[in-house]
PDB file of C-alpha atoms in Angstrom:
ATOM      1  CA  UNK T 357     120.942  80.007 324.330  1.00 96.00           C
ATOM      2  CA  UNK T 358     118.906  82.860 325.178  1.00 96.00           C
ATOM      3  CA  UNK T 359     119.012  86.455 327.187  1.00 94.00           C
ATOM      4  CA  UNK T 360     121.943  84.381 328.617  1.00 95.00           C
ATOM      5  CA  UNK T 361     120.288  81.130 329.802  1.00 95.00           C
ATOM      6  CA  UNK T 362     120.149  77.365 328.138  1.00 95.00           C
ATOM      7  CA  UNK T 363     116.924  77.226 326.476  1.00 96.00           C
ATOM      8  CA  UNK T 364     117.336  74.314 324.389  1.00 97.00           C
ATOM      9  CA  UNK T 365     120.351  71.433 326.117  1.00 97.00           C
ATOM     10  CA  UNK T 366     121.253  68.449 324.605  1.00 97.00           C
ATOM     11  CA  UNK T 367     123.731  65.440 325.114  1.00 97.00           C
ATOM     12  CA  UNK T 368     124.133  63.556 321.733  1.00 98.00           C
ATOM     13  CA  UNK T 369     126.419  60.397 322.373  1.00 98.00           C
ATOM     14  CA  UNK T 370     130.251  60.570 320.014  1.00 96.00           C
ATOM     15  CA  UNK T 371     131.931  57.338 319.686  1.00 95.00           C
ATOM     16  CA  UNK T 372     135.425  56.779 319.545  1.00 93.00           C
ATOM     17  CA  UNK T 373     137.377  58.292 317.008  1.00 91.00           C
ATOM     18  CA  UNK T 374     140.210  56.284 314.805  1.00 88.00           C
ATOM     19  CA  UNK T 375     143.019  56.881 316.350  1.00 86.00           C
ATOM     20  CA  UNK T 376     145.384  58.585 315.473  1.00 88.00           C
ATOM     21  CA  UNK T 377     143.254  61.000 313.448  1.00 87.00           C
ATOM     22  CA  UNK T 378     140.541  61.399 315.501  1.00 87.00           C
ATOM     23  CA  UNK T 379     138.528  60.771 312.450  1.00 90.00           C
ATOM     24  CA  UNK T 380     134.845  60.659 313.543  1.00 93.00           C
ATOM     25  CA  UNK T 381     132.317  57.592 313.745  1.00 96.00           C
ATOM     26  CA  UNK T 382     129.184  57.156 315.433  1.00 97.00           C
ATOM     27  CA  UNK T 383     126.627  58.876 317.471  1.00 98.00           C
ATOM     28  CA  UNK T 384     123.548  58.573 319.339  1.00 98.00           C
ATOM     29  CA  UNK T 385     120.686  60.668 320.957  1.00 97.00           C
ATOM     30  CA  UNK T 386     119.043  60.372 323.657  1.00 97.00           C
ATOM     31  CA  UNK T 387     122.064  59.646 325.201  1.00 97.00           C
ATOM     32  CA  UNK T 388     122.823  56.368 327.491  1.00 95.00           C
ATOM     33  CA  UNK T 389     124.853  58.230 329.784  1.00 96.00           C
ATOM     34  CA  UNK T 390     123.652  58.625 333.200  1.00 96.00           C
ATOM     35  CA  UNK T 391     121.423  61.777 333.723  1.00 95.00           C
ATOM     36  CA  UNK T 392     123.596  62.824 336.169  1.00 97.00           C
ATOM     37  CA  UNK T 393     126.516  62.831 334.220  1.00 97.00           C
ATOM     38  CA  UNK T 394     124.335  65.115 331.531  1.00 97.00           C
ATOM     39  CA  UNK T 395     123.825  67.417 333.606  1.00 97.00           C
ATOM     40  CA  UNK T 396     127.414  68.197 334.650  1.00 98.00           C
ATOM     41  CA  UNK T 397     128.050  67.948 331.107  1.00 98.00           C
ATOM     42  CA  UNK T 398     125.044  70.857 329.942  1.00 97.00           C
ATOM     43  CA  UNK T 399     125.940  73.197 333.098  1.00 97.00           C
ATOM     44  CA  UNK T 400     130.167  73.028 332.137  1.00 98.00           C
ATOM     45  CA  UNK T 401     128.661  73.810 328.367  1.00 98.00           C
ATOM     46  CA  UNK T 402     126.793  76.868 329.330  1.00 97.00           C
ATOM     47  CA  UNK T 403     129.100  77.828 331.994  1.00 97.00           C
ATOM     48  CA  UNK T 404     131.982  77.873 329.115  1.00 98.00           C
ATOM     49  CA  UNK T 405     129.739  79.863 326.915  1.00 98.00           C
ATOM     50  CA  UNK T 406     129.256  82.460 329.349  1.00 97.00           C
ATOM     51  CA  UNK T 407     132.761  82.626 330.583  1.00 97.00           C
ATOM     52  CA  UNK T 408     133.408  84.100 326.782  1.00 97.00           C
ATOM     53  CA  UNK T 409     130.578  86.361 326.917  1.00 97.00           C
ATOM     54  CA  UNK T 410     128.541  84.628 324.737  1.00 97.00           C
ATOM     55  CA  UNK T 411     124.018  85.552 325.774  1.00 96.00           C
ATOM     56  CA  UNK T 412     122.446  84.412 322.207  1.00 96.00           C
ATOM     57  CA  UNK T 413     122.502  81.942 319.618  1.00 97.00           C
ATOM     58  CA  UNK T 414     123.029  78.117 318.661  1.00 98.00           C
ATOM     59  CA  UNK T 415     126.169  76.438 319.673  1.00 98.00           C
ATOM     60  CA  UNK T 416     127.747  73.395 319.153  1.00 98.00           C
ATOM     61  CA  UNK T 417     129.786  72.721 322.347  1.00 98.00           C
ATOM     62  CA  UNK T 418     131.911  69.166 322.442  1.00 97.00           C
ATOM     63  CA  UNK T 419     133.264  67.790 325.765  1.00 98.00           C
ATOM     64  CA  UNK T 420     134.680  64.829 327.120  1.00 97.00           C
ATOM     65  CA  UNK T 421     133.383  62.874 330.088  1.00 97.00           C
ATOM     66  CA  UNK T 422     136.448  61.798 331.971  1.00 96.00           C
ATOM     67  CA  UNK T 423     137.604  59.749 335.528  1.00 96.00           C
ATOM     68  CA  UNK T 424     137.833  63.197 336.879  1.00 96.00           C
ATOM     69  CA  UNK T 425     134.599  64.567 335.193  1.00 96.00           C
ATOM     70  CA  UNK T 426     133.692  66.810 332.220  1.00 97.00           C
ATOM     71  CA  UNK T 427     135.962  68.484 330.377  1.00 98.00           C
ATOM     72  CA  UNK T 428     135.916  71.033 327.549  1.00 98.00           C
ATOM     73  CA  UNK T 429     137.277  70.245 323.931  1.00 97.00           C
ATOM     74  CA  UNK T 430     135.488  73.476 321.845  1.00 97.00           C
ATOM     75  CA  UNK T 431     133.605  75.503 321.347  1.00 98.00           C
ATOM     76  CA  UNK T 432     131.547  76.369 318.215  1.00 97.00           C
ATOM     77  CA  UNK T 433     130.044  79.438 317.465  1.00 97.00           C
ATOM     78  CA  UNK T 434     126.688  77.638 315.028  1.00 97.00           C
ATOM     79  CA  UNK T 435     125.187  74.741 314.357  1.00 96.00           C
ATOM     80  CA  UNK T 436     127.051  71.823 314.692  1.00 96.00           C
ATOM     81  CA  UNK T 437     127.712  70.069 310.746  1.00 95.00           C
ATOM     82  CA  UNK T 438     126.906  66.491 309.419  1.00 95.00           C
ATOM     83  CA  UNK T 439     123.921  64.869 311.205  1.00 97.00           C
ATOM     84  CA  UNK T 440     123.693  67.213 313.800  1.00 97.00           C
ATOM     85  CA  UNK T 441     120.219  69.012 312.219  1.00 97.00           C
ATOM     86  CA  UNK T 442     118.292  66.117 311.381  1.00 97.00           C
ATOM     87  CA  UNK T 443     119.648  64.236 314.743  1.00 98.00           C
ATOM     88  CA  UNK T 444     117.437  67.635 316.712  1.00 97.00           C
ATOM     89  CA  UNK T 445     114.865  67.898 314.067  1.00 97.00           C
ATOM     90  CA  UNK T 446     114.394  63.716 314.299  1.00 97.00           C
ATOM     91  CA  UNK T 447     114.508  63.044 318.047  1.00 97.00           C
ATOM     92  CA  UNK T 448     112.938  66.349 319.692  1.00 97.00           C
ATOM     93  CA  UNK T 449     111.379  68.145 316.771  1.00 96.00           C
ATOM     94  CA  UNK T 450     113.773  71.245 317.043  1.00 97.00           C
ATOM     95  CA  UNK T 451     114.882  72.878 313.722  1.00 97.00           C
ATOM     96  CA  UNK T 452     118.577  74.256 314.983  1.00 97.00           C
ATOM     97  CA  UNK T 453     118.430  75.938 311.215  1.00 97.00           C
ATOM     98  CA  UNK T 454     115.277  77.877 312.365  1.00 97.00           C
ATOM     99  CA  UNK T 455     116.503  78.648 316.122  1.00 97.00           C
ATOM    100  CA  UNK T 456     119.602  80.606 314.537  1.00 97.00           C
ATOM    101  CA  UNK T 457     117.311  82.664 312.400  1.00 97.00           C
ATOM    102  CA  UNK T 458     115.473  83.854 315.348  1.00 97.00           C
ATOM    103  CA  UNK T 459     118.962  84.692 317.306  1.00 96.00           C
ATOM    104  CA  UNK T 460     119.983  86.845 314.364  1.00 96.00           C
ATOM    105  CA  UNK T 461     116.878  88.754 313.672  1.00 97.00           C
ATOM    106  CA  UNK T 462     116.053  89.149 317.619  1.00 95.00           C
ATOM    107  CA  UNK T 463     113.388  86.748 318.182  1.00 96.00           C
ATOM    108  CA  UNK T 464     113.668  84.794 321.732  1.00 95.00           C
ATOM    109  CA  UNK T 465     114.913  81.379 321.265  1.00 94.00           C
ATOM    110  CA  UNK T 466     112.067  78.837 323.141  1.00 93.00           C
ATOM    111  CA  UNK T 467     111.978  75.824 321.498  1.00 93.00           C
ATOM    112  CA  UNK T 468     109.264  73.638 322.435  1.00 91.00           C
ATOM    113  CA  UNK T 469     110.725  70.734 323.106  1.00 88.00           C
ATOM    114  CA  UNK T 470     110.132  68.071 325.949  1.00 90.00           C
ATOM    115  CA  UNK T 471     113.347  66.138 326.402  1.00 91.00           C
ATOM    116  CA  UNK T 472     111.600  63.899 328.417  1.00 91.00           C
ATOM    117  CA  UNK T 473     109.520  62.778 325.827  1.00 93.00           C
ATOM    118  CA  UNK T 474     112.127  61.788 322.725  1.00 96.00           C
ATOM    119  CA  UNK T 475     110.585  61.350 319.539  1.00 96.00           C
ATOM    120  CA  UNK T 476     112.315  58.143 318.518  1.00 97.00           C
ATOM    121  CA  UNK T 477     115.693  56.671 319.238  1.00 98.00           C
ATOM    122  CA  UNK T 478     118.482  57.736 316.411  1.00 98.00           C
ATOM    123  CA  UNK T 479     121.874  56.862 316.190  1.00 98.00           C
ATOM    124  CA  UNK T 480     124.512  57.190 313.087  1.00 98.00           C
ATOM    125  CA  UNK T 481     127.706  55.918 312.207  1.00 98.00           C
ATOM    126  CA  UNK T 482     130.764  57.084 309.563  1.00 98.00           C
ATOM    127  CA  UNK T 483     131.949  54.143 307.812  1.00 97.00           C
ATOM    128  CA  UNK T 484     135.329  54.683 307.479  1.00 96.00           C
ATOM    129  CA  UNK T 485     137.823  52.924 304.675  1.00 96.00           C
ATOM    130  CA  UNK T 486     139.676  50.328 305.832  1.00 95.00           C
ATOM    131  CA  UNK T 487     142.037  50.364 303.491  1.00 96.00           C
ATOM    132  CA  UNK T 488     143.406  52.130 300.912  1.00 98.00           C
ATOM    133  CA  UNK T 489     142.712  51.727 297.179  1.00 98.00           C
ATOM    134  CA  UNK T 490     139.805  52.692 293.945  1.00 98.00           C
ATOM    135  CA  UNK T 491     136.296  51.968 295.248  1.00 98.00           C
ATOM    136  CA  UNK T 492     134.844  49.751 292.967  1.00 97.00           C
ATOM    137  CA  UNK T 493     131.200  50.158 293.905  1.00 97.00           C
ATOM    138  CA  UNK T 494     128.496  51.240 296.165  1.00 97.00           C
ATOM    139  CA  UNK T 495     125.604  49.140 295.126  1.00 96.00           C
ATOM    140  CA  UNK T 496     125.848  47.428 298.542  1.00 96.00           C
ATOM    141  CA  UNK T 497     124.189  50.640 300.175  1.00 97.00           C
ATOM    142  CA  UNK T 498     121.122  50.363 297.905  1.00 96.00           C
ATOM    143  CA  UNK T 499     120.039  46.906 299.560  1.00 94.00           C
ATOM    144  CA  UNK T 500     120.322  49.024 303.436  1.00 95.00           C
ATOM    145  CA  UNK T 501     117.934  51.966 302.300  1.00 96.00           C
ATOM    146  CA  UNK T 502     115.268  49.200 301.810  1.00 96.00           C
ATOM    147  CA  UNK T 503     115.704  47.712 305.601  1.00 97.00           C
ATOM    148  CA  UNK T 504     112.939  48.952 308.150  1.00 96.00           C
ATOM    149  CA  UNK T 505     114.217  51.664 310.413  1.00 96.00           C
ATOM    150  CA  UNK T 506     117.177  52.785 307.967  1.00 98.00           C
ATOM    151  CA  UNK T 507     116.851  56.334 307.615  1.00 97.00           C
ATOM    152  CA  UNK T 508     119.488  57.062 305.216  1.00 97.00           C
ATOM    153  CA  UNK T 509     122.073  55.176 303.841  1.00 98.00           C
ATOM    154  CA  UNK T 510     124.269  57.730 301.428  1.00 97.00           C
ATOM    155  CA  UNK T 511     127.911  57.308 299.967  1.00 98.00           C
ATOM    156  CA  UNK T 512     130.422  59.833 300.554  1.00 98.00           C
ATOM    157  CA  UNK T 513     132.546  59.109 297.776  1.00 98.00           C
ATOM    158  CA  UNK T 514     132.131  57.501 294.028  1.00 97.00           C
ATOM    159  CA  UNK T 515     132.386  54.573 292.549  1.00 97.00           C
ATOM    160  CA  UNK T 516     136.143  54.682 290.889  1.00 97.00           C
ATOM    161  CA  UNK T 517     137.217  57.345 293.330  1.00 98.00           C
ATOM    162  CA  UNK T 518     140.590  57.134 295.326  1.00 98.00           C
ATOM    163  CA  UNK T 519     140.260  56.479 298.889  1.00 98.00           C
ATOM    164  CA  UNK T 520     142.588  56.176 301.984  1.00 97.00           C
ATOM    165  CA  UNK T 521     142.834  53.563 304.608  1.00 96.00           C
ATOM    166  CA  UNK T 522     143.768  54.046 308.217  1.00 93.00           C
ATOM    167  CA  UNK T 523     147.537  52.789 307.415  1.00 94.00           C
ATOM    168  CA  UNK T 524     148.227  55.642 304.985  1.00 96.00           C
ATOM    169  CA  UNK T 525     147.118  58.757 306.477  1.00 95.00           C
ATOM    170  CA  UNK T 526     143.255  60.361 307.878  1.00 95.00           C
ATOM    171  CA  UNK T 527     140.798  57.558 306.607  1.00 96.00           C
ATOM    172  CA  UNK T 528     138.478  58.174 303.966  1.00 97.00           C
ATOM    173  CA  UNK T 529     134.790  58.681 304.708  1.00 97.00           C
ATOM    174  CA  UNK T 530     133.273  55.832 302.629  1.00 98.00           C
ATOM    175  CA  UNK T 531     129.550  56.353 303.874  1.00 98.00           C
ATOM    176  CA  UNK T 532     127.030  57.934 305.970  1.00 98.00           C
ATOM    177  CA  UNK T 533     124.510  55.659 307.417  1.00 98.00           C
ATOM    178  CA  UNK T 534     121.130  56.628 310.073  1.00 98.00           C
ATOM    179  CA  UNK T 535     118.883  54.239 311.703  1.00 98.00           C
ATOM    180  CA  UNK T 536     116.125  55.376 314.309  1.00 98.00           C
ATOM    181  CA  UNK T 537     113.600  53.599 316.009  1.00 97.00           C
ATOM    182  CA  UNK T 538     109.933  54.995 316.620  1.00 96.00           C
ATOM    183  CA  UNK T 539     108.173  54.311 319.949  1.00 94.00           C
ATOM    184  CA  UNK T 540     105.336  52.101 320.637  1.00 89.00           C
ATOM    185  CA  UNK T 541     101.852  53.983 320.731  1.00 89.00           C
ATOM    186  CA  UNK T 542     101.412  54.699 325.283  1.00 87.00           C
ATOM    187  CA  UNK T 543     105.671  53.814 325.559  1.00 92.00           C
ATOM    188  CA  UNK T 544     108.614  56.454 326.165  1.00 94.00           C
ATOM    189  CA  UNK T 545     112.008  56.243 324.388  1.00 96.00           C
ATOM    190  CA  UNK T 546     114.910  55.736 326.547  1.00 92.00           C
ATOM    191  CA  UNK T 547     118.526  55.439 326.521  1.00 92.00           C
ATOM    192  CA  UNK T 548     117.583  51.357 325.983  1.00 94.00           C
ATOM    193  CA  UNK T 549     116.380  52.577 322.620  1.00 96.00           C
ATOM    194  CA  UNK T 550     119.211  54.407 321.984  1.00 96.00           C
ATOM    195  CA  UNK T 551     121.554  51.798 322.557  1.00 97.00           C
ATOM    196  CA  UNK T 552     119.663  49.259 320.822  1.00 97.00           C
ATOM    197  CA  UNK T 553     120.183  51.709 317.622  1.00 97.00           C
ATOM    198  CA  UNK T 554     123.391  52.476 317.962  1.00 98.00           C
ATOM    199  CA  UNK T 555     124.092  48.501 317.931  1.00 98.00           C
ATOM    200  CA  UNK T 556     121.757  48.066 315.245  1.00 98.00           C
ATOM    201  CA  UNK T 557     123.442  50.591 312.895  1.00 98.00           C
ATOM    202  CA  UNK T 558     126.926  49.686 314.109  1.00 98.00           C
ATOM    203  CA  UNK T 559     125.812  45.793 312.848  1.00 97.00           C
ATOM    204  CA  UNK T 560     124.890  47.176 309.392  1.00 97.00           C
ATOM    205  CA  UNK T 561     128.140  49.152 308.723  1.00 97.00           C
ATOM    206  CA  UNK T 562     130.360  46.240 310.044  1.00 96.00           C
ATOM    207  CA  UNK T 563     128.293  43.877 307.335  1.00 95.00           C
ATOM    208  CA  UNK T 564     128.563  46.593 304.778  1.00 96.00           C
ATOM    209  CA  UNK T 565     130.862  45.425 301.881  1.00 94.00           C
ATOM    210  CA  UNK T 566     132.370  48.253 299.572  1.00 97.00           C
ATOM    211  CA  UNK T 567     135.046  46.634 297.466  1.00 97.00           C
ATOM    212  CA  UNK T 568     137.975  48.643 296.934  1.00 97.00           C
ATOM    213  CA  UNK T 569     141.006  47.216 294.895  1.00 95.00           C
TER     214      UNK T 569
END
């Protein structure tokens, strides 16, 4: 946002959370929701912002689509955390780290970015602990960084570390795993791309096997 206006809009796909801790999992970008439904969602985002008197900077905004439309959850003041940077910086070349810079020293925000024209197709997914108990190891997510189209594969926790399952309180955070998919030379990226990913790196954390005793 800039002099008051959206410079730089974008819908980035949240999947469910686990319930009920509303502990993150996946997301997407482009999105695969209709462009219709983007839109309401960007103008209720900037519409919010200004309705708090907010004219400058780099916000992360999270709403809901719902039967009755969008509706607000938050609002965020910065960038948003985990993936969010390298999701922008991946898919339509924006640096969010280098558009706050130029809100705080003055600089008009215009990011060149043509969001009709993604840069690949990138979706990422939490894998959460399904139970409780001592990981044992997390060799498994050495054999994923070596598959085409993985981007990362880290761990979020150590081998020997105590973690907690969804029957015992907020799940654990066992990994963070990123797939994208570049587009052919003279084709576009599309929300088909986008879903394709998000199955793809949905597949890999389901197959995933972190033994924890």
């Amino acid at each position: 946002m800039s002099e008051g206006e959206a410079q730089y809009a974008v819908v980035v796909d949240n999947g469910p959370t686990i319930e009920p801790y509303f502990n993150e999992t996946w997301g997407a970008c482009p999105s695969t929701m209709a462009a219709d439904q983007q839109e309401e969602l960007r103008t209720m985002a900037m519409e919010s912002l200004k309705c708090c008197g907010f004219t400058t900077g780099v916000f992360h905004v999270e709403l809901k689509y719902t039967s009755r439309g969008p509706r607000l959850i938050e609002i965020n003041a910065r960038m948003g955390g985990g993936q969010v940077r390298k999701t922008h910086l991946e898919v339509y070349g924006i640096d969010l780290v280098e558009e706050t810079l130029f809100s705080c020293v003055g600089i008009p925000n215009r990011p060149p970015a043509d969001l009709s024209r993604p840069l690949c197709a990138l979706a990422y997914n939490y894998v959460n602990a399904p139970q409780s108990g001592r990981v044992e190891s997390l060799a498994a997510l050495a054999q994923l960084r070596r598959l085409p189209g993985v981007v990362y594969a880290k761990g979020l926790v150590k081998a020997g570390e105590l973690v907690v399952g969804p029957s015992d309180g907020l799940p654990t955070w066992l990994a963070d795993i990123m797939v994208e998919k570049k587009p052919v030379p003279g084709d576009a990226i599309t929300s088909t791309d986008a879903e394709e990913v998000l199955q793809s790196v949905l597949a890999l954390s389901e197959s995933l096997s972190i033994p924890i005793r």
